[in-house]
Amino acid sequence: MTDLATYNFAYLDEQTKRMIRRAILKAIAIPGYQVPFASREMPMPYGWGTGGVQVTAAIIGPEDVLKVIDQGADDTTNAVSIRAFFQKVANVAVTTHTKDATIIQTRHRIPEQKLGAGQVLVYQVPIPEPLRFLEPRETETRKMHALEEYGLMHVKLYEDIARHGRISTTYAYPVKVAGRYVMDPSPTPKFDNPKMHMSEALQLFGAGREKRIYAVPPYTEVVSLDFEDHPFEIQKFEQPCALCGAQGVYLDEVVLDDKGGRMFVCSDTDHCEDRREHGHAGEMLAPNKEAAE
Amino acid sequence: MTDTPLLKVSGVSKFYGSRIGCKDVSFELWPGEVLAIVGESGSGKTTLLNCLSTRLMPTTGSIEYRMRDGNFRDLYHMSEAERRFLMRTDWGFVHQNPADGLRMTVSAGANVGERLMAIGDRHYGNIRETASDWLTRVEISTDRIDDQPRAFSGGMRQRLQIARNLVTGPRLVFMDEPTGGLDVSVQARLLDLVRGLVNDLGLSAIVVTHDLAVARLLSHRMMVMKDGHVIEHGLTDRVLDDPREPYTQLLVSSILQV
């Protein structure tokens, strides 16, 4: 292999990383506040996690261990591509095990296994502004954040209840961070909102197209908005994971045929594999390893 | 307390470059009083209204408002947060075009409830109850509570806009041509409704209109504007029955008689 394609460590040049780190520091100092930053073009399309990739590139070091998940899975296109990208441009160790990772870049999910101090969770955010769909003017939403005028957020929840009888927002469920800023936790299911509260891990959010970075520092209060008579609830699943039998985890529905056959499996593939290795089995798990192959 | 005015306006002028928006306007508004500002298009009515309602900063002059604690505050010396809070609690603003004052993509109930949620109401049942109560008061059937204003007629939208503004019990309401764009029978009903609400709630209101009939029905006092200046000012009946200024006489005599 020639040295034709040589990159600076982690793709971005040092000045860019410095600029992003400054934005990250400011974001950590003001939990939930969206810090504008000079987002760069990345060698992937918008919507594939350009914001998350820039944040990861700015904070990653040679001794870091990276895990990338997409909808909880380590083996889907987006996750595989980003993992390969950082292997190539930073030559860092990668893993699929949540507990071994120091940096976890995610799209949509927070791993089932509780994150610990020293770990960093990097979210890829498509639309950072929680008020956007109700108030299209950026000047106005900034003013609303500045003056803490968040009545509009409840208008959205009111509409949910009026139409569906309950708060039907299931993802990107708005939260209030440290009692001040209302934040969009990116398109994570609301199932994961309680995990953000008082998390030991640092949580960073990067929106590449919208050029915003925000953060939730460790041990920060994150409260999901609700009404007194319609309190916040997370999704509940009727059956356990069909492969590992786990309960109280977030499940994906997999359609098996065109006759209504379906199964519900853990969205967090690492968690599911780990449980199976430890002898847990769901009702649809093949009896032994050979049969599965 | 009723001896003190609610709003004191002194020497308000607004220039657009070298052109005059409105010049040297002074008046006082008293609690429970409805003041009409009339004049032809381009006479500075709306500029003045925007200056009064903090939507447009005047070039000179001061506007003082008596807060609920009885103290006068200069509107343009308040912080923006205080001003916006005042606008959505103690004040109302009824736009000529209801689409400007409503959120067209959320239901009627949420439109009425928005101000309640903005001041910290977090009980869905209570908000909904208040909203349906207000819909009844502005003669919108409560089974329309979950419909979006897009599905409403012009008159209903305007009534919804009024309900949305009055839900927090404001003391002062600004109206910019509230009946513009409505046909006469709907106009009449709306005026009747507004008059009833103003009387029941003891509201003060400043109504901008080019329609002298609206001024006659709603207002106690009126100001006639021309080219940015207030040229005549007095009790509505006096101004309309015995106009002094040539321009006011022209205006009154231009009303079409059927």
Coordinates of C-alpha atoms in Angstrom, one line a residue:
Chain A
M1 CA 0.0 0.0 0.0
T2 CA 1.3 3.4 -0.9
D3 CA 1.1 6.5 1.2
L4 CA -1.0 8.4 -1.3
A5 CA -4.0 8.6 0.9
T6 CA -2.5 9.8 4.1
Y7 CA -4.7 11.6 6.5
N8 CA -4.1 13.5 9.7
F9 CA -5.0 11.4 12.7
A10 CA -8.8 10.9 12.8
Y11 CA -9.2 12.6 9.4
L12 CA -9.8 16.2 10.6
D13 CA -6.9 18.6 10.7
E14 CA -5.8 19.8 14.2
Q15 CA -7.3 23.3 13.9
T16 CA -10.7 21.9 13.1
K17 CA -10.5 19.5 16.0
R18 CA -9.5 22.3 18.2
M19 CA -12.5 24.3 17.0
I20 CA -14.8 21.4 17.7
R21 CA -13.3 20.7 21.1
R22 CA -14.0 24.3 22.0
A23 CA -17.6 23.9 21.0
I24 CA -17.8 20.7 23.0
L25 CA -16.3 22.4 26.1
K26 CA -18.8 25.2 25.8
A27 CA -21.6 22.6 25.4
I28 CA -20.5 20.8 28.5
A29 CA -20.4 24.0 30.5
I30 CA -24.0 24.8 29.5
P31 CA -25.8 21.5 29.6
G32 CA -28.4 21.2 26.8
Y33 CA -27.5 24.4 25.1
Q34 CA -26.9 24.1 21.3
V35 CA -23.5 25.5 20.5
P36 CA -23.0 26.5 16.8
F37 CA -19.8 25.2 15.3
A38 CA -18.2 25.3 11.8
S39 CA -19.3 21.8 10.7
R40 CA -17.1 20.4 8.0
E41 CA -17.9 18.3 5.0
M42 CA -17.2 14.7 5.8
P43 CA -16.7 11.9 3.3
M44 CA -20.3 10.6 3.9
P45 CA -23.7 12.1 3.1
Y46 CA -25.6 14.2 5.6
G47 CA -27.9 12.0 7.6
W48 CA -25.3 9.3 8.0
G49 CA -23.9 10.9 11.1
T50 CA -21.5 13.6 9.9
G51 CA -22.1 15.5 13.2
G52 CA -21.4 12.5 15.4
V53 CA -18.3 11.6 13.3
Q54 CA -16.8 15.1 13.7
V55 CA -17.4 14.9 17.5
T56 CA -15.8 11.5 17.7
A57 CA -12.9 12.6 15.5
A58 CA -12.3 15.6 17.8
I59 CA -12.2 13.6 21.0
I60 CA -10.7 10.3 20.0
G61 CA -7.1 9.4 20.9
P62 CA -4.8 6.5 19.8
E63 CA -5.5 4.5 23.0
D64 CA -9.3 4.9 22.8
V65 CA -11.5 1.9 22.0
L66 CA -14.4 2.7 19.7
K67 CA -17.8 1.1 19.4
V68 CA -20.3 2.3 16.8
I69 CA -24.0 1.3 16.9
D70 CA -26.9 2.0 14.5
Q71 CA -30.3 1.4 16.0
G72 CA -28.6 -0.6 18.7
A73 CA -26.9 -2.9 16.3
D74 CA -23.1 -3.2 15.7
D75 CA -23.5 -4.9 12.3
T76 CA -25.6 -2.6 10.2
T77 CA -24.3 -0.5 7.3
N78 CA -24.0 2.8 9.1
A79 CA -22.2 1.3 12.1
V80 CA -19.9 -0.8 10.0
S81 CA -18.9 2.1 7.7
I82 CA -18.2 4.5 10.5
R83 CA -16.2 1.9 12.4
A84 CA -14.2 1.1 9.3
F85 CA -13.7 4.8 8.7
F86 CA -12.1 5.3 12.1
Q87 CA -10.0 2.2 11.8
K88 CA -8.6 3.5 8.6
V89 CA -8.0 7.2 9.5
A90 CA -7.1 6.8 13.2
N91 CA -6.1 3.1 13.5
V92 CA -7.9 2.8 16.8
A93 CA -9.0 -0.4 18.5
V94 CA -12.7 -1.1 17.9
T95 CA -15.0 -3.3 19.8
T96 CA -18.6 -4.3 19.9
H97 CA -18.6 -4.8 23.6
T98 CA -20.2 -1.9 25.4
K99 CA -18.2 -2.4 28.6
D100 CA -14.9 -2.3 26.7
A101 CA -15.5 0.8 24.7
T102 CA -14.3 4.2 25.8
I103 CA -16.2 6.0 23.0
I104 CA -19.5 4.8 21.7
Q105 CA -20.9 6.6 18.7
T106 CA -24.6 5.9 18.4
R107 CA -27.5 6.5 16.1
H108 CA -30.9 6.1 17.9
R109 CA -30.0 3.9 20.9
I110 CA -28.3 4.0 24.3
P111 CA -26.8 0.6 25.1
E112 CA -28.8 -1.5 27.5
Q113 CA -25.7 -2.1 29.7
K114 CA -25.3 0.8 32.1
L115 CA -22.5 3.1 31.0
G116 CA -19.8 4.0 33.5
A117 CA -17.6 6.9 34.4
G118 CA -15.0 7.6 31.7
Q119 CA -17.1 6.4 28.8
V120 CA -18.4 8.9 26.2
L121 CA -21.6 8.5 24.3
V122 CA -21.6 10.4 21.0
Y123 CA -25.0 10.8 19.4
Q124 CA -25.6 11.5 15.7
V125 CA -28.4 14.2 15.6
P126 CA -30.4 15.0 12.5
I127 CA -32.5 18.0 13.9
P128 CA -31.1 19.4 17.1
E129 CA -33.9 21.9 17.7
P130 CA -36.8 20.5 19.7
L131 CA -39.1 23.4 18.9
R132 CA -38.4 23.3 15.1
F133 CA -41.6 21.7 13.9
L134 CA -43.7 24.1 15.9
E135 CA -41.7 27.2 15.3
P136 CA -39.8 27.3 12.0
R137 CA -37.9 30.6 12.6
E138 CA -34.4 30.0 14.0
T139 CA -34.3 33.6 15.4
E140 CA -37.5 32.9 17.3
T141 CA -36.4 29.5 18.7
R142 CA -33.1 30.9 19.9
K143 CA -35.0 33.7 21.7
M144 CA -37.3 31.1 23.2
H145 CA -34.4 29.1 24.5
A146 CA -32.7 32.3 25.8
L147 CA -35.8 33.4 27.6
E148 CA -36.8 29.9 28.7
E149 CA -40.2 30.1 27.0
Y150 CA -41.0 26.5 26.6
G151 CA -44.8 26.5 26.7
L152 CA -44.8 25.6 23.1
M153 CA -43.2 22.2 23.8
H154 CA -46.2 21.3 25.9
V155 CA -48.5 22.4 23.0
K156 CA -47.0 19.5 21.1
L157 CA -47.7 17.0 23.9
Y158 CA -51.2 18.5 24.3
E159 CA -51.8 17.8 20.6
D160 CA -50.7 14.2 21.1
I161 CA -53.1 13.6 23.9
A162 CA -55.9 15.4 22.1
R163 CA -55.5 13.2 19.0
H164 CA -54.4 9.9 20.5
G165 CA -55.5 10.0 24.1
R166 CA -52.0 9.7 25.3
I167 CA -48.6 11.2 24.6
S168 CA -47.8 9.4 21.4
T169 CA -44.4 10.9 20.8
T170 CA -42.2 7.8 21.0
Y171 CA -38.8 9.1 19.9
A172 CA -37.0 12.4 20.0
Y173 CA -39.0 13.0 23.2
P174 CA -38.2 16.4 24.6
V175 CA -36.3 16.6 27.9
K176 CA -35.3 19.4 30.2
V177 CA -31.6 19.3 31.1
A178 CA -30.3 20.5 34.5
G179 CA -33.6 22.4 35.0
R180 CA -32.8 24.9 32.2
Y181 CA -32.6 24.0 28.5
V182 CA -35.1 21.9 26.7
M183 CA -33.2 19.5 24.5
D184 CA -34.0 17.0 21.7
P185 CA -32.3 13.8 22.7
S186 CA -31.9 13.0 19.0
P187 CA -34.1 10.2 17.5
T188 CA -33.6 7.8 20.4
P189 CA -36.7 6.1 21.5
K190 CA -38.2 7.6 24.7
F191 CA -37.4 4.2 26.2
D192 CA -33.8 5.4 26.6
N193 CA -34.7 8.8 28.1
P194 CA -34.4 7.6 31.7
K195 CA -30.9 6.3 31.0
M196 CA -29.8 9.9 30.3
H197 CA -30.8 11.0 33.7
M198 CA -27.8 11.1 36.1
S199 CA -25.7 9.1 33.7
E200 CA -22.2 8.4 34.7
A201 CA -21.0 8.7 31.1
L202 CA -20.5 12.0 29.2
Q203 CA -23.1 12.4 26.5
L204 CA -22.2 14.5 23.4
F205 CA -24.5 15.3 20.6
G206 CA -23.4 16.4 17.1
A207 CA -25.6 17.7 14.3
G208 CA -23.5 18.1 11.1
R209 CA -25.9 19.5 8.7
E210 CA -27.5 21.8 11.3
K211 CA -24.0 22.7 12.7
R212 CA -24.8 22.3 16.4
I213 CA -23.1 20.5 19.2
Y214 CA -24.7 20.0 22.6
A215 CA -23.9 17.9 25.7
V216 CA -25.1 16.4 28.9
P217 CA -22.3 16.2 31.4
P218 CA -22.1 13.2 33.8
Y219 CA -24.5 13.2 36.7
T220 CA -26.8 15.8 35.2
E221 CA -30.6 15.9 35.7
V222 CA -32.5 15.0 32.5
V223 CA -36.2 15.1 32.9
S224 CA -38.7 14.2 30.2
L225 CA -41.5 16.7 29.8
D226 CA -45.1 15.6 30.6
F227 CA -48.4 16.6 32.1
E228 CA -49.4 16.1 35.7
D229 CA -52.3 13.9 34.6
H230 CA -50.4 12.3 31.8
P231 CA -47.0 11.4 33.2
F232 CA -44.1 10.3 31.1
E233 CA -44.0 6.6 30.4
I234 CA -41.6 4.4 28.5
Q235 CA -42.6 1.8 26.0
K236 CA -43.4 -1.6 27.4
F237 CA -43.1 -4.9 25.5
E238 CA -45.4 -7.8 26.1
Q239 CA -43.0 -10.6 25.3
P240 CA -39.3 -11.0 26.1
C241 CA -36.6 -11.1 23.4
A242 CA -37.1 -14.1 21.1
L243 CA -33.4 -14.9 21.1
C244 CA -32.1 -14.2 24.6
G245 CA -35.3 -14.0 26.6
A246 CA -34.4 -10.6 28.0
Q247 CA -37.1 -8.5 29.6
G248 CA -37.3 -4.8 30.2
V249 CA -35.1 -4.1 27.1
Y250 CA -35.9 -2.3 23.9
L251 CA -37.1 -4.8 21.2
D252 CA -37.2 -4.5 17.4
E253 CA -39.9 -6.2 15.5
V254 CA -38.7 -8.5 12.7
V255 CA -41.2 -9.6 10.0
L256 CA -40.5 -13.2 9.2
D257 CA -42.9 -13.9 6.3
D258 CA -45.9 -12.5 4.5
K259 CA -48.3 -14.4 6.7
G260 CA -48.1 -12.3 9.8
G261 CA -45.1 -14.1 11.2
R262 CA -42.9 -11.9 13.4
M263 CA -40.4 -12.0 16.2
F264 CA -39.3 -9.4 18.7
V265 CA -35.5 -9.3 19.3
C266 CA -33.2 -7.1 21.3
S267 CA -32.3 -3.9 19.5
D268 CA -29.0 -3.9 21.3
T269 CA -27.2 -6.8 19.5
D270 CA -24.2 -6.8 21.9
H271 CA -26.4 -7.1 24.9
C272 CA -28.3 -9.9 23.2
E273 CA -25.2 -11.9 22.2
D274 CA -23.7 -11.4 25.7
R275 CA -26.8 -12.9 27.3
R276 CA -26.8 -15.8 24.9
E277 CA -23.2 -16.5 25.7
H278 CA -24.2 -16.6 29.3
G279 CA -26.7 -19.3 28.6
H280 CA -29.9 -17.3 28.3
A281 CA -32.2 -18.4 25.6
G282 CA -35.5 -17.1 24.1
E283 CA -38.2 -19.2 22.6
M284 CA -37.0 -18.9 19.0
L285 CA -33.3 -19.4 19.6
A286 CA -31.9 -22.3 17.6
P287 CA -31.0 -25.1 20.1
N288 CA -27.3 -25.1 19.4
K289 CA -24.7 -23.2 17.5
E290 CA -24.4 -25.6 14.6
A291 CA -28.1 -25.5 13.9
A292 CA -28.0 -21.7 13.8
E293 CA -25.3 -21.8 11.0
Chain B
M1 CA -57.2 52.8 41.5
T2 CA -59.6 53.6 38.7
D3 CA -58.4 57.1 38.9
T4 CA -55.1 56.1 37.4
P5 CA -54.8 55.3 33.7
L6 CA -53.7 51.9 32.5
L7 CA -51.5 53.2 29.7
K8 CA -49.8 56.6 29.4
V9 CA -48.5 57.5 26.0
S10 CA -46.4 60.6 25.6
G11 CA -44.8 62.1 22.5
V12 CA -44.5 58.8 20.6
S13 CA -43.1 59.2 17.1
K14 CA -41.9 56.7 14.7
F15 CA -39.8 57.7 11.6
Y16 CA -39.0 55.4 8.7
G17 CA -35.9 57.3 7.6
S18 CA -37.1 60.7 6.8
R19 CA -40.7 59.6 6.3
I20 CA -43.1 59.9 9.2
G21 CA -44.9 56.8 10.5
C22 CA -46.6 58.5 13.3
K23 CA -45.7 61.8 15.0
D24 CA -46.0 63.1 18.5
V25 CA -48.9 61.0 19.7
S26 CA -49.9 61.4 23.4
F27 CA -52.9 60.0 25.1
E28 CA -54.0 58.0 28.2
L29 CA -56.0 54.9 28.3
W30 CA -58.2 54.1 31.3
P31 CA -59.2 50.7 32.7
G32 CA -62.3 49.4 31.0
E33 CA -62.0 51.9 28.1
V34 CA -62.1 51.1 24.4
L35 CA -60.2 53.5 22.2
A36 CA -60.5 53.4 18.5
I37 CA -57.8 54.7 16.2
V38 CA -59.3 55.5 12.8
G39 CA -58.0 56.9 9.6
E40 CA -57.4 56.0 6.0
S41 CA -54.7 53.5 4.8
G42 CA -51.2 54.8 5.3
S43 CA -52.3 57.2 8.0
G44 CA -50.0 55.6 10.6
K45 CA -52.7 53.7 12.6
T46 CA -50.9 50.3 12.4
T47 CA -47.5 51.9 13.1
L48 CA -48.9 53.5 16.2
L49 CA -50.5 50.2 17.3
N50 CA -47.2 48.3 16.8
C51 CA -45.4 50.9 18.8
L52 CA -47.8 50.7 21.6
S53 CA -47.8 46.9 21.7
T54 CA -43.9 46.7 21.8
R55 CA -43.8 45.1 18.3
L56 CA -42.0 48.1 16.9
M57 CA -39.7 50.4 18.8
P58 CA -40.7 54.0 18.5
T59 CA -38.1 56.6 17.5
T60 CA -38.9 58.9 20.4
G61 CA -41.5 59.1 23.2
S62 CA -42.4 57.0 26.2
I63 CA -45.1 54.5 26.8
E64 CA -45.9 53.6 30.4
Y65 CA -48.1 50.7 31.5
R66 CA -49.5 50.2 34.9
M67 CA -48.5 46.7 36.0
R68 CA -50.7 44.5 38.2
D69 CA -48.8 45.7 41.2
G70 CA -49.9 49.3 40.5
N71 CA -46.5 50.6 39.4
F72 CA -46.0 52.2 36.1
R73 CA -43.2 50.8 33.9
D74 CA -41.8 52.2 30.7
L75 CA -42.3 49.4 28.2
Y76 CA -39.1 50.1 26.4
H77 CA -37.1 50.1 29.6
M78 CA -38.2 46.6 30.5
S79 CA -36.1 43.6 29.7
E80 CA -37.3 41.6 26.6
A81 CA -38.2 38.7 28.8
E82 CA -40.5 40.9 30.9
R83 CA -42.0 42.4 27.8
R84 CA -42.7 39.1 26.2
F85 CA -44.2 37.8 29.5
L86 CA -46.5 40.8 29.6
M87 CA -47.5 40.3 26.0
R88 CA -48.7 36.7 26.6
T89 CA -50.3 37.2 30.0
D90 CA -51.6 40.7 30.6
W91 CA -52.1 41.7 27.0
G92 CA -53.7 40.3 23.9
F93 CA -53.1 41.1 20.3
V94 CA -55.8 40.3 17.7
H95 CA -54.4 40.4 14.2
Q96 CA -56.4 41.3 11.1
N97 CA -55.5 38.0 9.5
P98 CA -56.2 35.2 12.0
A99 CA -53.5 33.1 10.4
D100 CA -50.9 35.6 11.9
G101 CA -52.2 35.1 15.4
L102 CA -53.0 31.4 15.4
R103 CA -51.0 28.3 15.1
M104 CA -52.7 26.9 12.0
T105 CA -51.2 23.4 12.4
V106 CA -52.3 22.7 15.9
S107 CA -55.9 22.1 17.2
A108 CA -58.2 24.8 18.4
G109 CA -57.9 23.5 22.0
A110 CA -54.1 23.7 21.9
N111 CA -54.3 27.2 20.4
V112 CA -56.4 28.4 23.3
G113 CA -54.3 26.4 25.8
E114 CA -50.9 27.6 24.6
R115 CA -50.8 30.7 26.8
L116 CA -51.8 28.6 29.8
M117 CA -49.0 26.2 29.1
A118 CA -46.6 29.1 28.6
I119 CA -47.3 30.4 32.1
G120 CA -46.7 27.0 33.6
D121 CA -50.1 25.1 33.5
R122 CA -49.2 21.4 33.4
H123 CA -52.5 19.7 33.9
Y124 CA -54.0 18.5 30.6
G125 CA -57.5 18.1 32.0
N126 CA -57.6 21.6 33.4
I127 CA -56.2 23.1 30.2
R128 CA -58.7 21.3 28.1
E129 CA -61.6 22.3 30.3
T130 CA -60.6 26.0 30.2
A131 CA -60.1 25.7 26.4
S132 CA -63.6 24.3 25.9
D133 CA -65.1 26.9 28.2
W134 CA -63.5 29.6 26.1
L135 CA -64.6 28.1 22.9
T136 CA -68.2 28.2 24.2
R137 CA -67.8 31.8 25.2
V138 CA -66.8 32.7 21.6
E139 CA -69.6 30.6 20.2
I140 CA -67.5 27.8 18.8
S141 CA -69.1 24.4 19.4
T142 CA -66.9 22.3 21.7
D143 CA -67.0 19.4 19.4
R144 CA -64.6 21.4 17.2
I145 CA -62.0 21.5 19.9
D146 CA -59.7 19.0 18.2
D147 CA -60.0 20.5 14.7
Q148 CA -57.3 22.7 13.3
P149 CA -58.1 26.3 12.5
R150 CA -57.5 25.5 8.9
A151 CA -60.8 23.7 8.9
F152 CA -62.5 26.9 10.3
S153 CA -64.3 29.7 8.5
G154 CA -62.9 33.2 8.6
G155 CA -65.3 34.3 11.3
M156 CA -64.6 31.2 13.5
R157 CA -60.9 31.8 13.1
Q158 CA -61.2 35.3 14.3
R159 CA -63.3 34.2 17.3
L160 CA -60.8 31.5 18.1
Q161 CA -58.0 34.1 17.9
I162 CA -60.0 36.2 20.4
A163 CA -60.4 33.3 22.8
R164 CA -56.7 32.5 22.6
N165 CA -55.9 36.0 23.6
L166 CA -58.4 36.3 26.4
V167 CA -57.7 33.0 28.1
T168 CA -55.1 34.4 30.5
G169 CA -57.5 37.2 31.6
P170 CA -55.5 40.1 30.0
R171 CA -56.3 43.7 31.0
L172 CA -55.4 45.3 27.7
V173 CA -56.2 44.0 24.2
F174 CA -54.9 45.4 20.9
M175 CA -57.0 44.8 17.8
D176 CA -55.8 45.5 14.3
E177 CA -58.8 45.7 12.0
P178 CA -60.5 42.8 13.9
T179 CA -63.4 42.6 11.4
G180 CA -61.4 43.2 8.2
G181 CA -62.1 40.5 5.6
L182 CA -65.3 39.3 7.1
D183 CA -68.7 39.7 5.5
V184 CA -71.2 42.0 7.1
S185 CA -73.3 39.6 9.0
V186 CA -70.3 37.8 10.4
Q187 CA -68.9 41.2 11.2
A188 CA -72.0 42.1 13.1
R189 CA -71.9 38.9 15.2
L190 CA -68.2 39.3 15.9
L191 CA -68.7 42.9 17.0
D192 CA -71.5 41.9 19.3
L193 CA -69.4 39.2 20.8
V194 CA -66.4 41.5 21.3
R195 CA -68.6 44.2 22.8
G196 CA -70.1 41.6 25.2
L197 CA -66.7 40.2 26.2
V198 CA -65.2 43.7 26.7
N199 CA -68.1 44.7 29.0
D200 CA -68.1 41.4 31.0
L201 CA -64.4 41.3 31.5
G202 CA -63.8 45.0 32.0
L203 CA -61.1 45.0 29.4
S204 CA -59.4 48.0 28.0
A205 CA -58.8 47.8 24.3
I206 CA -57.2 49.8 21.5
V207 CA -58.9 49.0 18.2
V208 CA -57.4 50.1 14.9
T209 CA -59.9 50.3 12.2
H210 CA -60.8 52.2 9.0
D211 CA -64.4 51.2 9.5
L212 CA -66.2 54.0 11.4
A213 CA -69.1 51.7 12.1
V214 CA -66.8 49.4 14.1
A215 CA -65.5 52.4 16.0
R216 CA -69.0 53.5 16.7
L217 CA -70.1 50.1 18.1
L218 CA -67.1 49.2 20.1
S219 CA -65.3 52.3 21.3
H220 CA -65.9 54.9 23.9
R221 CA -63.3 57.3 22.6
M222 CA -61.6 57.7 19.2
M223 CA -58.6 59.3 17.6
V224 CA -58.6 60.3 14.0
M225 CA -55.2 60.0 12.3
K226 CA -54.0 61.5 9.1
D227 CA -50.5 61.5 7.7
G228 CA -49.1 60.2 10.9
H229 CA -50.7 62.9 13.1
V230 CA -53.6 62.7 15.4
I231 CA -55.9 65.4 14.1
E232 CA -58.9 64.9 16.2
H233 CA -59.5 63.1 19.5
G234 CA -62.7 62.8 21.6
L235 CA -65.7 60.7 22.6
T236 CA -66.8 58.5 19.8
D237 CA -70.3 59.9 19.6
R238 CA -69.0 63.4 19.6
V239 CA -66.4 62.9 16.9
L240 CA -68.8 61.0 14.6
D241 CA -71.8 63.3 15.2
D242 CA -70.0 66.6 15.3
P243 CA -66.7 66.2 13.5
R244 CA -64.6 69.4 13.7
E245 CA -61.7 68.8 11.4
P246 CA -62.4 69.0 7.7
Y247 CA -60.7 65.7 7.2
T248 CA -62.9 64.0 9.8
Q249 CA -66.0 65.6 8.2
L250 CA -64.9 64.1 4.9
L251 CA -64.3 60.7 6.5
V252 CA -67.7 60.7 8.2
S253 CA -69.5 61.9 5.1
S254 CA -67.8 59.2 3.0
I255 CA -69.7 56.4 4.7
L256 CA -71.9 54.7 2.2
Q257 CA -75.5 54.8 3.1
V258 CA -77.7 51.9 2.0

